[in-house]
Coordinates of C-alpha atoms in Angstrom, one line a residue:
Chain A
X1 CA 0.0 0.0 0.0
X2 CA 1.8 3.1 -0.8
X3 CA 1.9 5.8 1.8
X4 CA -1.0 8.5 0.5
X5 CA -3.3 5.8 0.6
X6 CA -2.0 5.0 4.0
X7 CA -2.4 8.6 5.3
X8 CA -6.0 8.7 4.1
X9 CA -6.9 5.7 5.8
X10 CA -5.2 7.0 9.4
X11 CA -7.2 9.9 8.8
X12 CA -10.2 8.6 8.7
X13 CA -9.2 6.1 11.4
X14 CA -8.5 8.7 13.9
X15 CA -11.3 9.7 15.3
X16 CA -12.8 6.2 15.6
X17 CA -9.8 5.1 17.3
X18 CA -10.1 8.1 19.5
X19 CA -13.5 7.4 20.7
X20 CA -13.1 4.0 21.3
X21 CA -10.2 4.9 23.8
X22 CA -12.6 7.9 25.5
X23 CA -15.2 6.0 26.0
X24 CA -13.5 3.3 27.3
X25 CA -10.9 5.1 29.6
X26 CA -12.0 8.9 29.6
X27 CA -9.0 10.7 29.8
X28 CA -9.1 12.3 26.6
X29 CA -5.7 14.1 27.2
X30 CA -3.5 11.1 27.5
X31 CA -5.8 8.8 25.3
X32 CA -5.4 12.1 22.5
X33 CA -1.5 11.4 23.0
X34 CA -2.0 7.8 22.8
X35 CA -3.4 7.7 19.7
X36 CA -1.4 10.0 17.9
X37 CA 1.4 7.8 18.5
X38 CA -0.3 4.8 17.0
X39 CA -0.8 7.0 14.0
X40 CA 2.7 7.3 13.7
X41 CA 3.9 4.2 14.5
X42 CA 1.1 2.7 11.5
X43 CA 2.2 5.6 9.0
X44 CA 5.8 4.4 9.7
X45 CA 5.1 0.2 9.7
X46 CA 2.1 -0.1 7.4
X47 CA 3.9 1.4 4.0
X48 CA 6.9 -1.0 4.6
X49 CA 4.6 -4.3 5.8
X50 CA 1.2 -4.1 4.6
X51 CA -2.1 -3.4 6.2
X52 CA -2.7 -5.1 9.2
X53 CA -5.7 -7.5 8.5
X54 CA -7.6 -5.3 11.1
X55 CA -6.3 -1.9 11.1
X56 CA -8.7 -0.5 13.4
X57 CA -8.6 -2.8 15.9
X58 CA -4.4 -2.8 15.8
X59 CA -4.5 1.2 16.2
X60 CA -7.1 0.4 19.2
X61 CA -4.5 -2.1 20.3
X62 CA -1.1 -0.2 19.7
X63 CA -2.5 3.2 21.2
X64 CA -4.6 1.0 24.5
X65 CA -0.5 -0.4 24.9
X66 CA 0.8 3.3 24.8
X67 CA -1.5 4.5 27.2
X68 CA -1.2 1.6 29.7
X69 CA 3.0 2.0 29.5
X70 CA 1.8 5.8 30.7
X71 CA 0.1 4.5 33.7
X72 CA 2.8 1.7 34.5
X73 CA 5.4 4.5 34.0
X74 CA 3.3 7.1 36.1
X75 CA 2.9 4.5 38.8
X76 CA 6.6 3.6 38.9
X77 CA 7.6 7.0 39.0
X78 CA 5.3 7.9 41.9
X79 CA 6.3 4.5 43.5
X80 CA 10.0 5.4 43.0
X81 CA 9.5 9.2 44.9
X82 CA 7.1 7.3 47.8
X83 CA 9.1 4.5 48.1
X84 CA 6.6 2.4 48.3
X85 CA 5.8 -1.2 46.2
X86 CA 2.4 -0.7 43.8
X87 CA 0.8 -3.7 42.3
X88 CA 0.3 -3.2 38.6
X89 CA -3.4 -1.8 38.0
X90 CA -5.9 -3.8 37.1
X91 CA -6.5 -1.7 34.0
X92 CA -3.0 -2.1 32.9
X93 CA -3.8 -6.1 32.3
X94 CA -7.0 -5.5 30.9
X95 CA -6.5 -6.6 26.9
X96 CA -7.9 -4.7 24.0
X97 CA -11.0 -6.4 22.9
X98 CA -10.4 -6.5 18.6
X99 CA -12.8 -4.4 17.7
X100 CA -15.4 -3.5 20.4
X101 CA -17.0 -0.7 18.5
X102 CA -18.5 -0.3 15.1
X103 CA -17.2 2.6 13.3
X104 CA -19.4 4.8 15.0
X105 CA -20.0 8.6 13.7
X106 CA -21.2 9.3 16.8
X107 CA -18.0 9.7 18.2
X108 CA -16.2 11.8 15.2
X109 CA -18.9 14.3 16.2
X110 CA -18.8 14.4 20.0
X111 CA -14.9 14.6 19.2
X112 CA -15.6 17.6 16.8
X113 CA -17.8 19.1 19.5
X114 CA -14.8 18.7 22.5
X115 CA -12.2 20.3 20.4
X116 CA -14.1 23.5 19.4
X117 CA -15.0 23.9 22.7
X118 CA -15.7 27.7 23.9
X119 CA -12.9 27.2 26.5
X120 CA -10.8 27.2 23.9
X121 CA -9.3 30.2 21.7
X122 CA -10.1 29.9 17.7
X123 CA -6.5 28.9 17.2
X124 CA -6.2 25.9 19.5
X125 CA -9.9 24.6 18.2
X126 CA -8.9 24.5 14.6
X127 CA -5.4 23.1 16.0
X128 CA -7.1 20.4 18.3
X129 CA -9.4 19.8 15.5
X130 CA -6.7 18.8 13.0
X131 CA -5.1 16.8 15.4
X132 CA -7.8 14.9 17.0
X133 CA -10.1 14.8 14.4
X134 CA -8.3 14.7 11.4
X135 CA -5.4 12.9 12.2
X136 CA -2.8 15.2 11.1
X137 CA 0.2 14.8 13.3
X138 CA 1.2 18.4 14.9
X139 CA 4.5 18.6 12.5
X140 CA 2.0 18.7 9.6
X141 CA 0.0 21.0 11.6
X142 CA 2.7 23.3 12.4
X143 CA 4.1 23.5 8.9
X144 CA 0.3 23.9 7.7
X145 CA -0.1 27.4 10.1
X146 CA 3.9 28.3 9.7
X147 CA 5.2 27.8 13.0
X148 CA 7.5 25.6 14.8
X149 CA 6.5 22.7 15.9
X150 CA 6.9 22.9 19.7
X151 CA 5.2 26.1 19.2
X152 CA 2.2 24.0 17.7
X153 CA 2.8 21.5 20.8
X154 CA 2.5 23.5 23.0
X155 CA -1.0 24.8 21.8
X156 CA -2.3 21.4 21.7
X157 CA -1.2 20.8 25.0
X158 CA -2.6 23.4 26.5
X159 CA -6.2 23.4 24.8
X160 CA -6.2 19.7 26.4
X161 CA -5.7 21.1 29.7
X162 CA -8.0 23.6 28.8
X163 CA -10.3 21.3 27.9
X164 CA -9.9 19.4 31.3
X165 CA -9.8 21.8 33.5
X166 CA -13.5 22.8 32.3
X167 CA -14.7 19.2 33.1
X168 CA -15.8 18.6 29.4
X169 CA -17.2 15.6 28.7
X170 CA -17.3 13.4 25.6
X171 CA -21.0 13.8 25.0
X172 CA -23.2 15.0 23.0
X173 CA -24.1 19.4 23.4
X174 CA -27.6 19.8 25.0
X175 CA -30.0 20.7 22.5
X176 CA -30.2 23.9 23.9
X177 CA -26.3 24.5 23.4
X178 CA -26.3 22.5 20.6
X179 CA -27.1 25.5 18.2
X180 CA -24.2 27.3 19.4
X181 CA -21.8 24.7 19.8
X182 CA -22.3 23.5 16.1
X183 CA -22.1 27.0 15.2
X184 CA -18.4 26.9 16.2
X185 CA -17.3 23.4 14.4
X186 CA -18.7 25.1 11.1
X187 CA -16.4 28.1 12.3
X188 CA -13.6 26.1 12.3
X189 CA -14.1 24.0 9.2
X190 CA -14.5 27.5 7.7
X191 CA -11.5 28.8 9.3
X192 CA -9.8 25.8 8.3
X193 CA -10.3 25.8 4.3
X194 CA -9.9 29.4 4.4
X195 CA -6.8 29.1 5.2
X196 CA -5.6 26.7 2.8
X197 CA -7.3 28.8 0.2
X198 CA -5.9 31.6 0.8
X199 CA -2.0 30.0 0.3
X200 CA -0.6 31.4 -2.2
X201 CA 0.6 28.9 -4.9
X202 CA 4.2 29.6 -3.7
X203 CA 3.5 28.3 -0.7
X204 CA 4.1 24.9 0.6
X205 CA 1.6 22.4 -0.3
X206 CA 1.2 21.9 3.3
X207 CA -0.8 24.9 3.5
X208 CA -3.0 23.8 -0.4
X209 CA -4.0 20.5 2.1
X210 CA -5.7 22.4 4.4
X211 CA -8.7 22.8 2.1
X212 CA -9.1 19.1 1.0
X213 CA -9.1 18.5 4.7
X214 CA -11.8 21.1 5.4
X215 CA -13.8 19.7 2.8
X216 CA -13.0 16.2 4.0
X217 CA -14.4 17.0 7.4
X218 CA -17.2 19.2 6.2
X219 CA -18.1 15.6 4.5
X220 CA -17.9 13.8 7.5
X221 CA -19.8 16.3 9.0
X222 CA -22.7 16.4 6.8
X223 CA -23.0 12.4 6.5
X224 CA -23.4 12.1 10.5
X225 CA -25.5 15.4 10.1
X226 CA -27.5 14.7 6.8
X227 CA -30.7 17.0 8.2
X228 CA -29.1 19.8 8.9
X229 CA -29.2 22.7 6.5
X230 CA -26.2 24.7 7.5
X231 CA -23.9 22.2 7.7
X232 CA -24.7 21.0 3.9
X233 CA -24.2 24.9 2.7
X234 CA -21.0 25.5 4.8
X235 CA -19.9 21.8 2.4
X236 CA -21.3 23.5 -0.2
X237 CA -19.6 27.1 -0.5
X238 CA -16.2 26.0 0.3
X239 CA -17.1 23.6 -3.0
X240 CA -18.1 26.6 -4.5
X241 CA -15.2 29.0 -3.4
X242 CA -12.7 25.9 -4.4
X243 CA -13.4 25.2 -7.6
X244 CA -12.2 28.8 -8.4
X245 CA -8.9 27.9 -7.3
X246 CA -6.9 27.2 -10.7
X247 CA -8.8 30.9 -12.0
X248 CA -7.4 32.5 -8.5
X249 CA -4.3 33.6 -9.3
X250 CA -2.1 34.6 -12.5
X251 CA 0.9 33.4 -14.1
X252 CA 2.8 35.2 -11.7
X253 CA 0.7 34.2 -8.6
X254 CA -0.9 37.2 -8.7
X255 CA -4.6 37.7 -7.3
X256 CA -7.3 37.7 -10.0
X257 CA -10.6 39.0 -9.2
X258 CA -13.5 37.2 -9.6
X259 CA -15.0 39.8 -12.6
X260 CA -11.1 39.0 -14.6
X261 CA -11.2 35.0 -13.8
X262 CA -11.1 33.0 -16.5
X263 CA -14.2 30.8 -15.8
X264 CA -13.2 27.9 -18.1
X265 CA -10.7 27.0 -15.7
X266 CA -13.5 26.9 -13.0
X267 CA -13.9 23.2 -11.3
X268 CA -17.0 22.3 -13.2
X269 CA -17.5 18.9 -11.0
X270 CA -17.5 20.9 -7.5
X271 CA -19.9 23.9 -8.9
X272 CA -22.2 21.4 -9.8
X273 CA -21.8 19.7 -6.6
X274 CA -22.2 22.6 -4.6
X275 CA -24.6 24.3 -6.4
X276 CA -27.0 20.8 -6.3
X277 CA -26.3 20.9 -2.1
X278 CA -27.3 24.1 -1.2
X279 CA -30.2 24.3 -4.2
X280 CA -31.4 20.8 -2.3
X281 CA -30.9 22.6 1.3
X282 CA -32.8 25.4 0.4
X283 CA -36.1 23.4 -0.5
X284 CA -36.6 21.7 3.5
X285 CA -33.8 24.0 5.5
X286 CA -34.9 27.6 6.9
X287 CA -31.9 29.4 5.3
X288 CA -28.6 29.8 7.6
X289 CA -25.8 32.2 6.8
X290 CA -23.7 29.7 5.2
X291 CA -26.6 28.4 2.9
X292 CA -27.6 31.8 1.8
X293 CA -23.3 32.7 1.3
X294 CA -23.1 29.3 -0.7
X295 CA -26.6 30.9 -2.7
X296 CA -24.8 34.0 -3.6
X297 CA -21.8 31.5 -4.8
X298 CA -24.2 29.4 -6.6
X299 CA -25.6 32.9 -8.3
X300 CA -21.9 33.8 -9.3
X301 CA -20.8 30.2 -10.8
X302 CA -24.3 30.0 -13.3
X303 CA -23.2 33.3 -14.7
X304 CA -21.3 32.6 -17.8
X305 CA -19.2 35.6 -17.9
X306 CA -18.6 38.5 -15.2
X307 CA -21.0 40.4 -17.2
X308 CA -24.4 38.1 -17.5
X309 CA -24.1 37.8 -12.9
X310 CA -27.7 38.0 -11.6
X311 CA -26.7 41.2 -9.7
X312 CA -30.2 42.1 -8.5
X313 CA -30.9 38.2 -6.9
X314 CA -27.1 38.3 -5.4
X315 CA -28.5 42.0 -4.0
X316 CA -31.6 40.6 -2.4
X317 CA -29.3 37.6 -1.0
X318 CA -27.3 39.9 0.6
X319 CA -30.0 41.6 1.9
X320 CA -31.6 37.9 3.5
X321 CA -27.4 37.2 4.9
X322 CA -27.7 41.2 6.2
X323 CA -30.6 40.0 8.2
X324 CA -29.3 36.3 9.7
X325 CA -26.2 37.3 9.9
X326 CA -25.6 41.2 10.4
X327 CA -21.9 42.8 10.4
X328 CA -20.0 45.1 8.5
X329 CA -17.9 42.5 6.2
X330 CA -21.5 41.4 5.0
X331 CA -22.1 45.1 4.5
X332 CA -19.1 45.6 2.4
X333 CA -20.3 42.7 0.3
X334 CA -23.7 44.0 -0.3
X335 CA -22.1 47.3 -1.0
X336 CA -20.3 46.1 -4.6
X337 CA -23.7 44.4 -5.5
X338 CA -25.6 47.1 -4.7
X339 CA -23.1 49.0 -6.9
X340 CA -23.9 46.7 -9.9
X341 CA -27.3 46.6 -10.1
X342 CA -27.9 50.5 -8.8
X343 CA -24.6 52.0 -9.7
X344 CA -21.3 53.3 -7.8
X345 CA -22.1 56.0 -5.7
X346 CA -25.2 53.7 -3.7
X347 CA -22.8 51.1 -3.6
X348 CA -20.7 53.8 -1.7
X349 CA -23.4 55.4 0.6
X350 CA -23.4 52.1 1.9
X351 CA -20.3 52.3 3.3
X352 CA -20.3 55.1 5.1
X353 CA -21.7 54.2 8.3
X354 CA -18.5 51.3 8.5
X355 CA -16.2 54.1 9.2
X356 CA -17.9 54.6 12.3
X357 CA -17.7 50.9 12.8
X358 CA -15.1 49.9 15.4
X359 CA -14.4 46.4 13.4
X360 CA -14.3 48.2 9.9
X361 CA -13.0 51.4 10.4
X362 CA -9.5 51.6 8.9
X363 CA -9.4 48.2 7.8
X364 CA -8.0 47.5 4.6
X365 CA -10.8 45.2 3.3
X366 CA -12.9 48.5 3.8
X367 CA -10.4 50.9 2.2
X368 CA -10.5 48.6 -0.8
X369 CA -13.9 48.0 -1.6
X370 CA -14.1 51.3 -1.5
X371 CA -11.1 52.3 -3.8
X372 CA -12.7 49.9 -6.0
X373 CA -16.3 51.7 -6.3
X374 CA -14.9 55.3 -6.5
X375 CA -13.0 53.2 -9.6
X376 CA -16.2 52.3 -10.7
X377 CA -18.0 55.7 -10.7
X378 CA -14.6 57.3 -12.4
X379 CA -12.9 59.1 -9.5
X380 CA -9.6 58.1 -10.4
X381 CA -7.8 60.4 -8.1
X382 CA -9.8 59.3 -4.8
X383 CA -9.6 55.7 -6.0
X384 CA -5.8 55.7 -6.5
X385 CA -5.7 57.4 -2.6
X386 CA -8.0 54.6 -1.7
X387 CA -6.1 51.5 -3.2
X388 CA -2.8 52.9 -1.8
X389 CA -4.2 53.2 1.6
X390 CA -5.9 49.6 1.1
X391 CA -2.4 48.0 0.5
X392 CA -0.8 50.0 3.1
X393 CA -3.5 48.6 5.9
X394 CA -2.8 45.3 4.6
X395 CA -0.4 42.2 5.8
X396 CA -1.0 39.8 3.3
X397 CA 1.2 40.5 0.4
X398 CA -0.6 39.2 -2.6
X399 CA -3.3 41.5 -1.5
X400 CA -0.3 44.5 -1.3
X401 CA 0.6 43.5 -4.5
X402 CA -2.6 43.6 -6.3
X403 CA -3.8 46.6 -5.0
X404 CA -0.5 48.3 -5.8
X405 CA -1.1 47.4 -9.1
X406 CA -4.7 49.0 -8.9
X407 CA -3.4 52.4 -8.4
X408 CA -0.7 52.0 -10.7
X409 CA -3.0 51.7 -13.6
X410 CA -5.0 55.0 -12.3
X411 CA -1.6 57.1 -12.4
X412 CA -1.7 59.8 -14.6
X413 CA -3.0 58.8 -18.3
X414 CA -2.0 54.9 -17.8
X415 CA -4.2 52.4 -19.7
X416 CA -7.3 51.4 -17.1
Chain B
X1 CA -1.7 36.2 13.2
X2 CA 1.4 36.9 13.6
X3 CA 3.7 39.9 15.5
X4 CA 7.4 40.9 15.4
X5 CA 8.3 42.2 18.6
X6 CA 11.4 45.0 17.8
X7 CA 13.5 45.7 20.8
X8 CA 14.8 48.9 20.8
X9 CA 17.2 49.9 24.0
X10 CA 20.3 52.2 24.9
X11 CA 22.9 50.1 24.5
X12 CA 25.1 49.5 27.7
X13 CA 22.2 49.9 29.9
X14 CA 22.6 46.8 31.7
X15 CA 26.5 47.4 32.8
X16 CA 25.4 50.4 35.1
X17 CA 22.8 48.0 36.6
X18 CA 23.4 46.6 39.4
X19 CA 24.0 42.2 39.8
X20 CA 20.5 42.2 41.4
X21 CA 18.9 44.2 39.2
X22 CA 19.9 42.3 36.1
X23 CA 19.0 39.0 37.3
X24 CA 15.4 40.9 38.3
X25 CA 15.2 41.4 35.1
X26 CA 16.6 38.2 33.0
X27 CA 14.5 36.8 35.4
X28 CA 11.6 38.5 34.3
X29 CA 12.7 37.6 30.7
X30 CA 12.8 34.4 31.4
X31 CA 9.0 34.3 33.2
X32 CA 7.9 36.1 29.9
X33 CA 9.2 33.5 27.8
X34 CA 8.3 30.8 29.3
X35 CA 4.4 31.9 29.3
X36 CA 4.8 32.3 25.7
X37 CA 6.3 29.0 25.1
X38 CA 3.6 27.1 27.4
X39 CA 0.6 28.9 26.1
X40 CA 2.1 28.1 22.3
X41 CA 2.4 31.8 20.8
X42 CA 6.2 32.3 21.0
X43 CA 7.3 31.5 17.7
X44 CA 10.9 32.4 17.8
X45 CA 13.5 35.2 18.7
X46 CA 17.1 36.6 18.9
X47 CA 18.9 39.1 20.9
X48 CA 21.5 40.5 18.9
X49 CA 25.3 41.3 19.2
X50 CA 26.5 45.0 20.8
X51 CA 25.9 47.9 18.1
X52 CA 29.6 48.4 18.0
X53 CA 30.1 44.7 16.4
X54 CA 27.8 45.7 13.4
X55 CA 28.8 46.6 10.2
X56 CA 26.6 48.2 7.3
X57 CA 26.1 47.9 3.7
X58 CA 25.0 51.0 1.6
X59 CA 25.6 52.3 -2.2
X60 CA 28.3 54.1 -2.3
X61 CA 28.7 58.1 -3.3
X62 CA 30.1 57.3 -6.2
X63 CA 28.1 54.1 -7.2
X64 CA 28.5 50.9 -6.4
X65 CA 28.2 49.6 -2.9
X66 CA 30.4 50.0 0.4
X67 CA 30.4 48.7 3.8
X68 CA 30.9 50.4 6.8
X69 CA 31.9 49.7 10.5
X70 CA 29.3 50.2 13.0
X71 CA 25.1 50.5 13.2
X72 CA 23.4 52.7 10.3
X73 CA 21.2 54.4 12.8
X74 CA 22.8 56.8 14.5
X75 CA 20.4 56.9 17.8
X76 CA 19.8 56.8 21.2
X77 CA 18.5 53.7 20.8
X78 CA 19.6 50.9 19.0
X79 CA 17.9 47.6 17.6
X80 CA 18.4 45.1 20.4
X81 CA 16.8 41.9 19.1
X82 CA 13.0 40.2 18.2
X83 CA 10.8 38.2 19.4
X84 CA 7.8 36.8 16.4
X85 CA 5.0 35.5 18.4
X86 CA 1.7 34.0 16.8
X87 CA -1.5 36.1 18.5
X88 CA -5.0 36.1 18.4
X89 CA -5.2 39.6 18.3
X90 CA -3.5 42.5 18.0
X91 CA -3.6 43.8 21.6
X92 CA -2.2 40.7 22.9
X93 CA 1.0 41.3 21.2
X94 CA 0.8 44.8 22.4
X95 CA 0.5 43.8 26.0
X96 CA 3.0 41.3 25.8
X97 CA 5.4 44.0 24.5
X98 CA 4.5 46.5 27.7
X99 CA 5.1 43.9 29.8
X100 CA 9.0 43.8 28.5
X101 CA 11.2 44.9 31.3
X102 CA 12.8 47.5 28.9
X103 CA 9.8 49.1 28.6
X104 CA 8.6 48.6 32.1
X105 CA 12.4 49.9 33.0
X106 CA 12.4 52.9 31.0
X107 CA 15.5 51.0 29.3
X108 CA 13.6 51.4 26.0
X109 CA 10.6 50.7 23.9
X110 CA 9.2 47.7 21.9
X111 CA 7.8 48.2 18.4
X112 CA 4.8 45.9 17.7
X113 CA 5.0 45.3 14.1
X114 CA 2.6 42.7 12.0
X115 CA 4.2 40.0 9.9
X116 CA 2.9 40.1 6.1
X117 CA 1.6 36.9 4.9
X118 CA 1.8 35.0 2.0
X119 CA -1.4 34.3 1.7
X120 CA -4.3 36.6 0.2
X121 CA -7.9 36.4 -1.1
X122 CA -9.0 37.8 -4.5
X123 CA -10.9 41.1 -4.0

C-alpha cells in the first residue's frame, strides 16, 4: 500500500480510534497522545509491511499499549519518589477487545464538539481539531499554520488542559447549546479551508492541504448530520469558493478578481456539486448564513461571464445574509452588489456608516472596496488614494501586490 | 496572526545596573518566555550582538556599494533583538510587548510590528 493511501486511511481512522479509547478510559488528554502515536507508528510500519488484516482494531490495540505504559510508568515514577511497592493496575492487564466498536460517527462528532469547545481560543480549536479529528500529526500542523513545531505543541497541550480543567465531557451538546456549539465546528471547518485557500501557490503544499481537509471533514460532517441545512451549505460554499482555485491567481501568482477570472478553468465537477447541495438545502432548510453565502456563490458560478451575474438576486441575497447574519464584512459585500445593479455612488453610501464601525474602520478590506467603487463611478484620483491606503492597511502580500497594481493603472493617463 | 516584537534599547544599559537588578530582570525575561512557550504563541526570537560589532552595507557616493563599521542608525537607541510570536489579536502582542522589562524599566521601547503573509484572497 503506498503511503497516500495509508495517510487517508489513518485519517479517517483517527477519530474512531479516539472514541473507542474515551469511551473506554475517559482521559481524553492522554488517550489524545496515545493515539497519535499509533498514527505514527502505522504511518511508519504499514507502507513498509502491509495493512494489518484489522487496522482499526491494531491502532485500538497499539494506542490502549501506549496509554497503559503511561500508567505503568506514572505509577513507577510515583512508586520510586514514595518509596513504596504498587501492584500493577488492574486496568494495565485489561486486553484490548479486537474491535469492540463499530465505526461509529457518533463519536467523530462528540470529538468535533470537544475540540471546538468555547474554552478554547479559535486557534487551539482548529489546532485540536486537525489533530484529533483529522489525524494530522502536529508537524504537519505546524508546517500547515507556519510555526515551529513545539510552538504548535504547546498549543495542543494546553487546549487539552483547557479542555480538562473545564470538566468537558465526551458527550453529546444539550439541545439547547447545541445550536451554538455547532455554530463553532462550522467556524472552524470554515476557518480551516480558508486558510488553505488563501495559500498562495508559492507556498508549501502543506498549506494547499488544508482545504481538502476542510472539505474532507465538512463531508464527515454532513454524512453524520444529513438533516441539517447549515452544515450542507457551509460543504457547499467551500465547493463553490474551491473550484475557483486554478482561476485565482495569474501566471505570476498574482490575485485575480472574480469579474477577470477565466471561468473555463472553473472546477465544473465541484460547482455542480455545490450548487445541487445548497439548491437541495434550500427546499426543506430555513436558510442559515452559510446556505444563503453558498446561494450567492451558486448565483456567481451559473453566470457565464462576469457580465451576465444575476446582480439584482445576489443584492436581495445579501440583503436575507444582512438580516441572519448582520456585520460590517456582509455590508461591504452587499455594498459592490448594490453597486452593480444600482450603480457606484449607492454602492458607496453604503459604506459610510463602516467608518464609524469599530471592526471596519481603517481596515483594509474597507479601504479597498471602496477604492474599487470610487473606480467604478470614475474618480480616479480618490480611488488611487484609496487603493494605496488599502495596500498600506494590509499584511497579506498578494493583497499589497494587487492593489498596488490597482493604483498603478489610475496614475496619470495609464491604460485602465 | 502573527507579530514581530522590535526591541529597541540604549545600548550599555545593563553594565550600570546593578548584579541584582539584572537577574530581576533576565528573570523577568525568562518568566515572559516561558508563558509564551507554554501557552504556544512564541514563535521564535534573537537578541542580537552590541551595536559596536555591526557593520553596514550601503551604495556608495560614487556608485557601487560600500560597507561600513558600525550601526546605520545613529540613535539613542539601538535595535536590540525580536521576538515573532503567533496572536489572536493584536492587543495581545501589544501587551506582551508592555510587559518587557525595557519598557517597564524605562531601558527602552518595543515596536509591535505585523508580519505580512503569503497568503491573500482575490478582492
Amino acid at each position: 500500500m503506498t503511503s497516500p493511501a495509508v495517510e487517508d486511511l489513518l485519517r479517517t481512522l483517527a477519530p474512531q480510534v479516539l472514541g473507542v479509547l474515551v469511551r473506554r478510559h475517559g482521559q481524553f488528554y492522554a488517550c489524545e497522545d496515545a493515539v497519535q502515536e499509533a498514527l505514527l507508528a502505522a504511518a511508519v510500519q504499514w507502507p513498509e509491511q502491509g495493512l494489518p488484516d484489522h487496522p482499526r482494531a491494531w491502532l485500538v490495540t497499539v494506542a490502549t499499549r501506549r496509554l497503559t505504559d503511561e500508567w505503568r510508568g506514572e505509577h513507577a515514577r510515583r512508586a520510586r519518589e514514595v518509596a513504596v511497592a504498587v501492584r500493577q493496575p488492574a486496568y494495565a492487564t485489561v486486553a484490548p477487545p479486537a474491535d469492540e466498536e463499530p465505526p461509529g460517527g457518533d463519536d467523530t462528532l462528540r470529538l468535533l464538539f470537544l475540540c471546538c469547545h468555547p474554552a478554547l481560543p479559535v486557534s487551539a480549536q482548529v489546532a485540536l481539531t486537525l489533530r484529533a479529528v483529522g489525524g494530522l500529526s502536529t508537524a504537519e500542523i505546524a508546517r500547515a499554520y507556519l510555526v515551529p513545531e513545539a510552538t504548535m505543541s504547546q498549543r495542543i497541550r494546553r487546549a487539552k488542559q483547557r479542555i480538562e480543567a473545564a470538566g468537558a465531557r465526551f458527550t453529546l451538546p444539550s439541545p439547547a447549546d447545541r445550536d451554538e456549539r455547532l455554530g463553532a465546528v462550522l467556524r472552524v471547518l470554515y476557518l480551516v479551508f480558508n486558510e488553505g485557500y488563501a495559500a498562495s501557490s508559492g507556498e508549501a503544499l502543506h498549506r494547499a492541504e488544508l482545504t481538502a481537509e476542510a472539505i474532507r471533514l465538512a463531508r464527515e460532517l454532513r454524512r453524520l448530520l444529513p438533516d441539517d441545512g447549515e452544515v450542507a451549505g457551509l460543504l457547499a460554499l467551500m465547493l463553490l469558493t474551491d473550484a475557483h482555485r486554478a482561476a485565482r491567481t495569474g501566471p505570476d501568482g498574482e490575485l485575480v478578481p472574480l469579474a477577470e477570472q477565466d471561468r473555463s478553468r472553473w472546477d465544473r465537477a465541484a460547482i455542480e456539486e455545490g450548487v445541487a447541495l445548497v439548491t437541495e438545502a434550500l427546499t426543506w432548510s430555513s436558510p442559515g448564513p452559510y446556505q444563503v453565502q453558498a446561494a450567492i456563490a451558486a448565483v456567481h458560478a451559473e453566470a457565464p461571464t462576469a457580465g451576465t451575474t444575476d446582480w439584482p438576486q445576489i443584492v436581495s441575497l445579501y440583503r436575507v445574509l444582512a438580516h441572519l447574519a448582520p456585520n460590517p464584512m456582509v455590508t461591504l459585500n452587499q455594498a459592490v452588489a448594490v453597486a452593480m445593479v444600482d450603480g457606484p455612488r449607492a454602492g458607496l453610501a453604503l459604506l459610510e456608516p463602516l467608518d464609524a464601525d469599530g471592526r471596519t474602520a481603517g481596515h483594509h478590506r474597507l479601504t479597498a472596496v471602496r477604492a474599487h467603487l470610487l473606480d467604478l463611478a470614475g474618480d480616479r484620483a480618490d480611488a488611487r488614494a484609496a487603493y494605496l491606503a488599502a495596500a498600506r492597511a494590509t499584511t497579506s502580500l498578494p493583497e499589497r501586490r494587487y492593489l498596488q497594481a490597482r493604483a498603478a493603472r489610475l496614475a496619470g493617463d495609464g491604460p485602465r | 496572526m502573527k507579530y514581530m516584537l522590535l526591541i529597541w534599547n540604549r545600548p550599555g544599559f545593563v553594565e550600570e545596573l546593578s548584579e541584582a537588578e539584572r537577574n530581576a530582570i533576565f528573570g523577568e525575561v525568562d518568566e515572559i518566555m516561558k508563558e509564551l512557550s507554554e501557552s504556544g504563541e512564541l514563535v521564535g526570537g534573537e537578541a542580537l550582538a552590541h551595536p559596536s560589532q555591526a557593520r553596514t552595507a550601503r551604495p556608495a557616493a560614487g556608485g557601487g556599494t560600500e560597507i561600513t563599521d558600525g550601526p546605520f542608525v545613529e540613535s539613542k537607541e539601538q535595535f536590540a533583538g525580536y521576538l515573532t510570536v503567533d496572536c489572536e489579536t493584536p492587543e495581545r502582542a501589544a501587551e506582551i510587548a508592555a510587559r518587557w522589562p525595557d519598557v517597564r524599566h524605562g531601558f527602552g521601547v518595543l515596536e509591535v510590528r505585523a508580519v505580512m503573509e503569503q497568503a491573500g484572497t482575490e478582492m
